[in-house]
XYZ file of C-alpha atoms in Angstrom:
542
model
C 0.000 0.000 0.000
C 1.098 3.531 -0.784
C 2.316 5.833 1.965
C -0.861 7.953 2.006
C -2.992 4.832 2.473
C -1.052 3.490 5.472
C -1.597 4.440 9.106
C 1.871 5.933 9.646
C 2.876 7.190 6.204
C 5.079 4.190 5.411
C 4.973 2.483 2.024
C 4.199 -1.112 3.026
C 4.556 -4.368 1.099
C 3.097 -7.552 2.584
C 2.831 -11.015 1.133
C 2.038 -14.593 2.044
C 4.422 -17.264 0.852
C 2.641 -20.595 0.441
C 4.049 -24.027 -0.231
C 2.572 -26.318 -2.873
C -0.301 -28.611 -1.949
C 0.928 -31.577 0.045
C 4.317 -29.987 0.747
C 5.853 -28.003 3.594
C 8.649 -25.503 3.114
C 9.921 -24.715 6.611
C 11.221 -21.133 6.697
C 13.654 -19.051 8.680
C 14.635 -15.373 8.776
C 18.316 -14.584 8.320
C 20.733 -11.773 7.529
C 23.037 -12.273 4.547
C 26.305 -10.354 4.955
C 28.315 -9.104 1.959
C 30.928 -11.743 2.729
C 28.309 -14.516 2.474
C 26.723 -13.265 -0.754
C 27.968 -15.399 -3.684
C 29.959 -13.769 -6.480
C 28.994 -16.575 -8.831
C 25.466 -17.891 -8.376
C 24.116 -21.200 -9.705
C 20.424 -22.002 -9.408
C 19.354 -25.460 -8.331
C 16.217 -25.821 -10.461
C 17.384 -24.137 -13.676
C 21.102 -25.028 -13.465
C 21.885 -21.451 -14.522
C 25.122 -19.749 -13.481
C 25.279 -15.945 -13.246
C 28.255 -13.821 -12.198
C 27.277 -11.185 -9.647
C 28.740 -7.754 -8.793
C 31.456 -7.537 -6.155
C 29.790 -4.859 -4.010
C 26.661 -6.417 -2.438
C 24.749 -4.809 0.420
C 23.755 -6.661 3.577
C 20.134 -7.827 3.473
C 17.536 -9.906 5.285
C 15.865 -12.909 3.668
C 13.330 -15.655 4.381
C 15.016 -18.684 2.804
C 13.940 -22.302 2.874
C 15.286 -24.106 5.927
C 15.892 -27.157 3.726
C 17.769 -25.833 0.652
C 17.293 -28.883 -1.571
C 15.539 -26.737 -4.194
C 17.649 -23.621 -3.733
C 17.547 -20.463 -1.640
C 14.014 -19.074 -2.121
C 14.886 -15.869 -0.233
C 11.338 -14.503 -0.786
C 11.261 -11.275 1.267
C 13.811 -8.907 2.732
C 15.182 -5.411 3.226
C 18.728 -4.365 2.385
C 21.136 -1.975 4.101
C 19.928 0.874 1.867
C 16.382 0.400 3.256
C 14.986 -1.024 0.026
C 12.488 -3.859 0.393
C 11.751 -6.654 -2.056
C 9.064 -9.335 -2.068
C 9.715 -12.083 -4.620
C 7.541 -13.573 -5.789
C 3.811 -13.826 -6.255
C 3.227 -16.641 -8.754
C 1.018 -15.350 -11.565
C -0.972 -16.739 -14.491
C -0.789 -15.886 -18.188
C -2.337 -17.126 -21.433
C -1.477 -19.228 -24.456
C -1.062 -16.274 -26.845
C 1.672 -14.779 -24.667
C 3.489 -18.089 -24.219
C 3.255 -18.805 -27.924
C 4.943 -15.476 -28.643
C 7.555 -15.622 -25.865
C 7.836 -19.112 -24.344
C 9.195 -19.770 -20.876
C 12.906 -20.577 -20.681
C 12.813 -24.042 -19.131
C 15.712 -26.263 -18.129
C 16.368 -29.114 -20.545
C 18.244 -32.077 -19.111
C 20.946 -33.766 -21.151
C 19.901 -36.773 -23.198
C 21.947 -39.558 -24.663
C 25.566 -40.440 -23.988
C 28.368 -37.865 -24.361
C 30.501 -38.583 -27.424
C 27.826 -40.656 -29.123
C 25.519 -39.658 -31.949
C 22.326 -37.949 -30.876
C 23.732 -36.675 -27.600
C 22.180 -33.391 -26.487
C 23.878 -31.366 -23.760
C 21.823 -29.880 -20.954
C 20.436 -26.386 -21.505
C 20.052 -24.074 -18.520
C 16.693 -22.545 -17.753
C 15.891 -18.963 -16.872
C 15.592 -17.309 -13.468
C 12.647 -17.781 -11.125
C 11.340 -17.427 -7.599
C 14.236 -19.498 -6.291
C 16.671 -16.820 -7.482
C 15.098 -13.358 -7.688
C 15.848 -11.997 -4.207
C 19.466 -13.211 -4.200
C 20.130 -11.770 -7.661
C 18.572 -8.355 -7.102
C 18.113 -7.141 -3.507
C 21.824 -6.832 -2.564
C 22.529 -4.490 -5.503
C 19.802 -1.820 -5.443
C 19.414 1.483 -3.602
C 15.894 2.469 -4.699
C 12.712 0.637 -5.599
C 12.999 1.862 -9.191
C 16.531 0.443 -9.423
C 15.104 -2.899 -8.352
C 12.660 -2.896 -11.264
C 15.371 -1.998 -13.749
C 17.872 -4.585 -12.491
C 15.346 -7.417 -12.460
C 14.031 -6.302 -15.841
C 17.511 -6.462 -17.348
C 18.058 -9.955 -15.927
C 14.731 -11.132 -17.352
C 15.590 -9.766 -20.778
C 18.990 -11.489 -20.731
C 18.229 -14.845 -19.122
C 14.453 -15.198 -19.307
C 12.237 -16.944 -16.758
C 10.542 -20.336 -16.539
C 7.391 -19.062 -14.784
C 5.094 -16.043 -14.402
C 5.841 -13.922 -11.371
C 4.957 -10.642 -9.691
C 7.545 -8.767 -7.627
C 7.227 -5.763 -5.313
C 9.936 -3.216 -4.517
C 9.615 -0.402 -1.996
C 11.716 2.319 -0.419
C 10.843 5.218 1.875
C 9.094 7.078 -0.953
C 7.362 4.639 -3.274
C 6.395 1.107 -4.282
C 6.791 -0.480 -7.703
C 5.057 -3.677 -8.823
C 6.619 -5.751 -11.638
C 4.933 -8.557 -13.549
C 6.645 -10.946 -15.958
C 5.030 -11.355 -19.368
C 6.105 -14.545 -21.105
C 9.693 -15.711 -21.029
C 11.581 -12.418 -21.422
C 9.130 -9.515 -21.191
C 7.992 -7.520 -18.176
C 5.880 -4.570 -17.142
C 5.931 -2.500 -13.941
C 3.675 0.126 -12.432
C 4.181 2.501 -9.532
C 1.589 1.956 -6.791
C -0.368 5.203 -6.310
C 0.438 6.773 -2.937
C -3.221 6.829 -1.841
C -4.084 3.253 -2.840
C -3.591 -0.317 -1.756
C -3.183 -3.159 -4.250
C -4.595 -6.688 -3.914
C -2.759 -9.458 -5.743
C -3.937 -13.081 -5.829
C -1.964 -15.539 -7.970
C -2.865 -14.024 -11.324
C -1.638 -11.146 -13.443
C -3.159 -8.087 -11.861
C -2.304 -4.700 -13.425
C -5.480 -3.530 -15.160
C -4.320 -0.298 -16.813
C -0.941 0.448 -18.395
C 0.442 3.519 -20.163
C 2.810 2.162 -22.789
C 3.835 5.669 -23.873
C 4.992 6.560 -20.363
C 6.671 3.176 -19.845
C 8.778 3.575 -22.996
C 9.229 7.311 -22.553
C 9.542 9.266 -19.322
C 8.865 6.252 -17.093
C 7.235 8.342 -14.383
C 4.557 5.838 -13.374
C 5.192 2.866 -15.682
C 8.224 0.884 -16.882
C 8.534 -2.047 -19.306
C 10.679 -4.099 -21.638
C 11.994 -1.766 -24.370
C 10.232 -3.712 -27.159
C 6.862 -3.982 -25.390
C 4.980 -1.982 -28.043
C 6.205 -4.218 -30.852
C 5.624 -7.354 -28.778
C 1.975 -6.397 -28.270
C 1.382 -5.345 -31.879
C 3.226 -8.198 -33.601
C 1.348 -10.817 -31.579
C -2.089 -9.163 -31.554
C -2.232 -9.078 -27.759
C -4.218 -5.851 -27.280
C -7.868 -6.888 -26.958
C -9.336 -3.432 -26.341
C -12.076 -2.097 -28.621
C -10.751 1.359 -29.379
C -9.899 3.030 -26.112
C -7.267 5.606 -25.262
C -4.198 5.591 -27.529
C -1.078 4.304 -25.792
C -3.076 2.559 -23.055
C -3.503 -1.188 -22.710
C -5.235 -3.462 -20.200
C -2.499 -5.982 -19.272
C -5.001 -8.227 -17.541
C -6.764 -8.731 -20.877
C -3.617 -8.779 -23.001
C -1.341 -10.948 -20.872
C -3.505 -12.508 -18.140
C -5.943 -15.370 -17.725
C -9.676 -15.710 -17.085
C -9.998 -19.432 -16.522
C -12.628 -21.264 -14.487
C -9.928 -22.101 -11.947
C -9.203 -18.373 -11.480
C -12.777 -17.966 -10.239
C -12.287 -20.365 -7.345
C -8.570 -19.842 -6.707
C -7.696 -16.203 -7.459
C -10.443 -13.634 -7.979
C -12.270 -14.618 -4.739
C -9.229 -13.561 -2.734
C -9.129 -10.086 -4.285
C -12.883 -9.832 -3.661
C -12.410 -10.856 -0.028
C -9.591 -8.382 0.664
C -11.359 -5.400 -0.909
C -14.615 -6.382 0.763
C -12.770 -6.136 4.109
C -10.908 -2.883 3.442
C -13.756 -1.078 1.613
C -16.895 -2.605 3.136
C -19.129 0.340 2.214
C -17.803 1.052 -1.271
C -19.771 -1.686 -3.012
C -22.637 -4.099 -2.554
C -20.311 -7.054 -2.190
C -22.833 -9.754 -1.270
C -26.251 -8.972 -2.705
C -27.885 -10.398 -5.843
C -26.990 -7.225 -7.782
C -23.414 -6.963 -6.476
C -21.057 -5.274 -8.911
C -18.191 -7.582 -7.931
C -18.490 -11.229 -6.937
C -15.870 -13.901 -6.181
C -15.929 -14.781 -9.900
C -15.412 -11.250 -11.239
C -12.502 -10.742 -13.618
C -12.534 -6.939 -13.327
C -11.983 -6.360 -9.594
C -9.725 -3.273 -9.501
C -5.980 -3.771 -9.123
C -5.789 -0.822 -6.735
C -8.304 1.051 -4.602
C -8.347 3.978 -2.169
C -9.268 2.569 1.272
C -12.131 3.953 3.338
C -9.658 4.814 6.098
C -5.941 4.487 6.629
C -4.868 0.879 6.914
C -2.917 -0.528 9.872
C -0.524 -3.423 10.218
C -3.291 -5.301 12.013
C -5.599 -4.748 9.027
C -2.917 -6.135 6.732
C -2.448 -9.211 8.891
C -6.220 -9.699 9.046
C -6.815 -9.589 5.278
C -3.842 -11.881 4.665
C -5.451 -14.355 7.084
C -8.983 -14.231 5.658
C -11.024 -17.382 5.222
C -14.229 -15.664 4.020
C -15.537 -14.788 7.482
C -19.173 -13.725 7.418
C -19.926 -15.574 4.189
C -21.124 -19.039 3.260
C -17.622 -19.786 1.934
C -15.979 -19.826 5.381
C -14.738 -23.392 6.051
C -15.134 -22.790 9.811
C -18.722 -21.505 9.584
C -22.110 -23.185 9.544
C -23.600 -20.614 7.154
C -23.219 -22.505 3.899
C -23.464 -26.044 2.684
C -20.487 -28.375 2.987
C -19.754 -27.830 -0.717
C -19.925 -24.028 -0.413
C -17.637 -23.980 2.622
C -14.883 -25.637 0.591
C -15.594 -24.131 -2.822
C -13.139 -21.206 -2.750
C -9.448 -21.093 -1.919
C -9.022 -19.165 1.356
C -6.298 -16.565 1.816
C -5.609 -17.955 5.298
C -4.713 -21.469 4.194
C -3.040 -24.442 5.890
C 0.095 -24.288 3.761
C 1.378 -20.810 4.525
C 5.149 -20.862 4.878
C 5.730 -17.296 6.033
C 4.274 -13.811 5.925
C 6.540 -10.771 5.767
C 5.248 -7.221 6.172
C 8.015 -4.913 4.935
C 7.725 -1.447 6.482
C 10.082 1.395 5.508
C 9.355 4.252 7.928
C 10.251 7.616 6.334
C 9.939 9.469 9.653
C 12.705 7.452 11.311
C 16.474 7.924 10.855
C 17.914 5.686 8.167
C 19.794 3.511 10.661
C 16.560 2.306 12.296
C 14.038 2.943 9.530
C 13.202 -0.569 8.346
C 11.116 -3.285 10.006
C 10.294 -6.761 8.751
C 7.225 -8.075 10.592
C 7.289 -11.870 10.349
C 4.737 -14.649 10.848
C 5.119 -18.375 10.197
C 2.694 -21.171 9.254
C -1.094 -20.809 8.934
C -2.077 -17.143 9.299
C -5.445 -17.512 11.086
C -3.564 -19.075 14.014
C -0.183 -17.277 14.095
C 1.180 -13.896 15.151
C 3.508 -11.149 13.921
C 6.972 -10.398 15.295
C 8.750 -7.133 14.369
C 12.424 -7.367 13.463
C 14.695 -4.415 12.806
C 16.647 -5.187 9.633
C 19.765 -3.036 10.132
C 21.423 -5.888 12.019
C 24.085 -8.540 11.455
C 22.016 -11.474 12.718
C 18.475 -12.465 13.635
C 17.274 -14.212 16.827
C 17.775 -17.980 16.971
C 14.072 -18.530 17.564
C 13.352 -17.266 14.022
C 16.609 -18.327 12.370
C 17.207 -21.857 13.663
C 14.505 -23.699 11.693
C 15.552 -27.069 10.312
C 13.687 -30.089 9.005
C 13.397 -31.364 12.579
C 10.146 -30.462 14.331
C 10.928 -28.592 17.548
C 9.125 -26.029 19.708
C 12.462 -24.210 19.985
C 11.723 -23.045 16.434
C 9.080 -20.330 15.986
C 8.100 -21.849 12.618
C 7.414 -25.309 14.030
C 5.729 -24.022 17.200
C 3.267 -22.028 15.098
C 2.608 -24.952 12.755
C 1.879 -27.286 15.685
C -0.550 -24.765 17.192
C -2.391 -24.393 13.886
C -2.704 -28.137 13.343
C -4.102 -28.657 16.852
C -6.451 -25.685 16.695
C -7.960 -26.292 13.275
C -10.168 -29.255 14.262
C -11.543 -27.340 17.281
C -11.707 -23.869 15.778
C -14.586 -22.409 17.777
C -13.256 -23.746 21.077
C -9.674 -22.571 20.557
C -9.908 -19.393 18.461
C -10.603 -17.185 21.530
C -7.219 -18.224 22.952
C -5.577 -17.562 19.584
C -7.099 -14.086 19.366
C -5.931 -13.169 22.872
C -2.443 -14.403 21.998
C -2.397 -12.388 18.770
C -3.499 -9.200 20.498
C -0.977 -9.604 23.321
C 1.997 -10.462 21.123
C 1.400 -7.741 18.535
C 0.920 -5.177 21.304
C 4.215 -6.354 22.783
C 5.810 -5.894 19.365
C 4.529 -2.343 18.982
C 5.719 -1.455 22.467
C 9.139 -2.962 21.792
C 9.523 -0.892 18.634
C 8.400 2.237 20.437
C 10.804 1.622 23.311
C 13.736 0.990 20.999
C 12.967 4.042 18.871
C 12.806 6.115 22.052
C 16.178 4.823 23.224
C 17.815 5.627 19.906
C 16.325 9.105 19.944
C 17.872 9.784 23.345
C 14.691 9.381 25.378
C 15.738 6.574 27.687
C 13.481 6.325 30.680
C 10.467 7.887 29.007
C 7.472 5.908 27.904
C 3.789 5.240 28.182
C 2.103 2.254 29.738
C 0.186 -0.166 27.564
C -0.346 -2.800 30.187
C 0.119 -3.638 33.826
C 3.281 -4.875 35.453
C 6.853 -4.718 34.334
C 7.520 -4.846 30.682
C 8.899 -3.141 27.665
C 10.963 -0.302 28.996
C 13.874 1.866 28.004
C 15.328 2.266 31.444
C 11.747 1.932 32.692
C 8.290 3.072 31.854
C 6.752 1.204 28.917
C 4.793 -1.784 30.140
C 3.315 -4.618 28.126
C 2.006 -7.661 29.930
C 3.208 -8.895 33.266
C 6.577 -10.160 34.285
C 8.675 -9.692 31.165
C 10.355 -6.806 29.474
C 12.336 -5.375 26.627
C 15.067 -3.254 28.103
C 16.063 -1.109 25.164
C 19.629 -2.421 25.316
C 21.614 0.767 24.785
C 21.462 4.385 25.770
C 21.356 7.041 23.083
C 24.872 8.150 23.922
C 26.090 4.703 22.844
C 24.388 4.776 19.443
C 25.099 8.135 17.894
C 21.813 8.253 15.949
C 20.693 11.836 15.423
C 17.306 13.261 14.567
C 18.363 14.090 10.995
C 19.235 10.460 10.327
C 23.008 10.763 10.372
C 25.060 8.224 12.278
C 28.740 8.437 13.052
C 31.091 5.592 12.208
C 31.263 4.373 15.780
C 27.570 5.142 16.305
C 26.478 2.902 13.429
C 27.838 -0.136 15.221
C 26.048 0.939 18.387
C 22.748 1.280 16.566
C 23.037 -2.224 15.096
C 23.844 -3.707 18.502
C 20.835 -1.918 20.012
C 18.562 -3.210 17.267
C 19.901 -6.755 17.606
C 19.281 -6.672 21.356
C 15.729 -5.412 20.764
C 15.129 -8.227 18.260
C 16.475 -10.797 20.728
C 14.266 -9.579 23.538
C 11.039 -9.402 21.549
C 11.757 -12.906 20.211
C 12.242 -14.178 23.754
C 9.000 -12.546 24.883
C 7.061 -14.024 21.979
C 8.609 -17.429 22.602
C 7.281 -17.393 26.158
C 3.824 -16.334 24.996
C 3.837 -18.939 22.202
C 4.849 -21.724 24.584
C 2.044 -20.663 26.915
C -0.474 -20.718 24.054
C 0.726 -24.142 22.919
C 0.047 -25.515 26.399
C -3.491 -24.098 26.373
C -4.238 -25.351 22.861
C -2.895 -28.806 23.668
C -5.053 -28.966 26.814
C -8.238 -27.958 24.973
C -7.607 -30.243 22.010
C -6.785 -33.195 24.283
C -10.056 -32.766 26.160
C -11.961 -32.745 22.862
C -10.457 -35.912 21.424
C -12.897 -38.301 19.759
C -12.186 -41.078 22.277
C -13.043 -38.928 25.302
C -15.519 -40.314 27.869
C -17.195 -38.304 30.619
C -16.952 -40.909 33.391
C -13.596 -41.096 35.156
C -12.205 -43.130 38.029
C -11.021 -40.309 40.288
């Protein structure tokens, strides 16, 4: 969402990463240092090798904990406070793929040295690679579009993807079009954008994209690509304008149960009074192909609103799998946003009102969104807390990812009995996160000891004074004199190290607080679910 649509003036990008049906992709949150960034990168799926620049920035990432299919860095923020979310898998159509096919890996066939032998041919780049290839080398959102665009033109891709870039001023959204082509549009400052897994941009100024590039960018041959392959389906219309959704996208029956219902659900939640969403004469339904790409919200949108819409399972409608409103078929007709196979959610917040050294936050959630919570992490750090970074293939409650997945699996079968505990946990943990951020910001600004209470007891305090919950606290870790962060955003050489140490300590403490609250919730959920087991019997021998 654009900065004028968000509650605090931050451009915000948020996205769910989901695993494929029947698979789990355990995730972790890490920091990649310049020393650890490869100078020669080889993808696992496409077997493509690309030489990389020798001056990478530090960045955060959400890679797979089991790297058998590659990195899959997915979401992060670099040291220049540029965020990238990569990728949202999209759909396209046969006309586009006939004109510019995907660049797919071709395995070798035959025996080397013998007649008929064909050597392997590398594929293009894809979701496995995008973050690693782009985020360490960009200093603005626009630079991100241009770097990824150049890579797509040179190497191609084997899939359709949408990618978001943001900095303190703006957000750009890029969509791949066929194997080598791409388009990008700047998100209007006063709008939010909803993106299910289908090509989404619904209006595109080709003249601007190939000219000034103020609001649109694209492959340099986009005009010829459209004309030569008869992709523009508009009847007349404004010269230079095209509807990419019609030209490059899909309108299949599967879209109407898998994709368009999610856009309908999100906009229904954020603009409940703008349309008749549910009546017999509703302008937009779950099967509508023309739900707007972007919309001005009815009020400014908060982080909690973002988490809510990215956890939706059609509450208040007959399509909610946890409701008794519809028939059994209706309750499982549409693909929920809040699904069982979430891997991670990252909300990437670049706060323009904060000094550059503490400007960026990556709010993280793992596993199924209706049952999990958000944890804020400052990204100008050299490491992330073990609780979020130590995920492996081994199930363990010492891992935030696995703890949240266990809770979701236990809670799902007893939704109405357990969801009140989940909601209390979500409110408490997110409030703790906000208070931790406020306390840390206050410490860096030189306000140690000042604060406002948001709960009873000891708690989040810089020196003392900001309370959240009972019996635990975030201390703020460093006094302002140790950090050197000034109001104008400048940080001295020695102060920069102090800021990073302060932010790391804040991350560690909020992770420890959330771990305690998550362990407590797991105990409650286990108790409730155990008492509701099918083999329970009311008579006991006490």
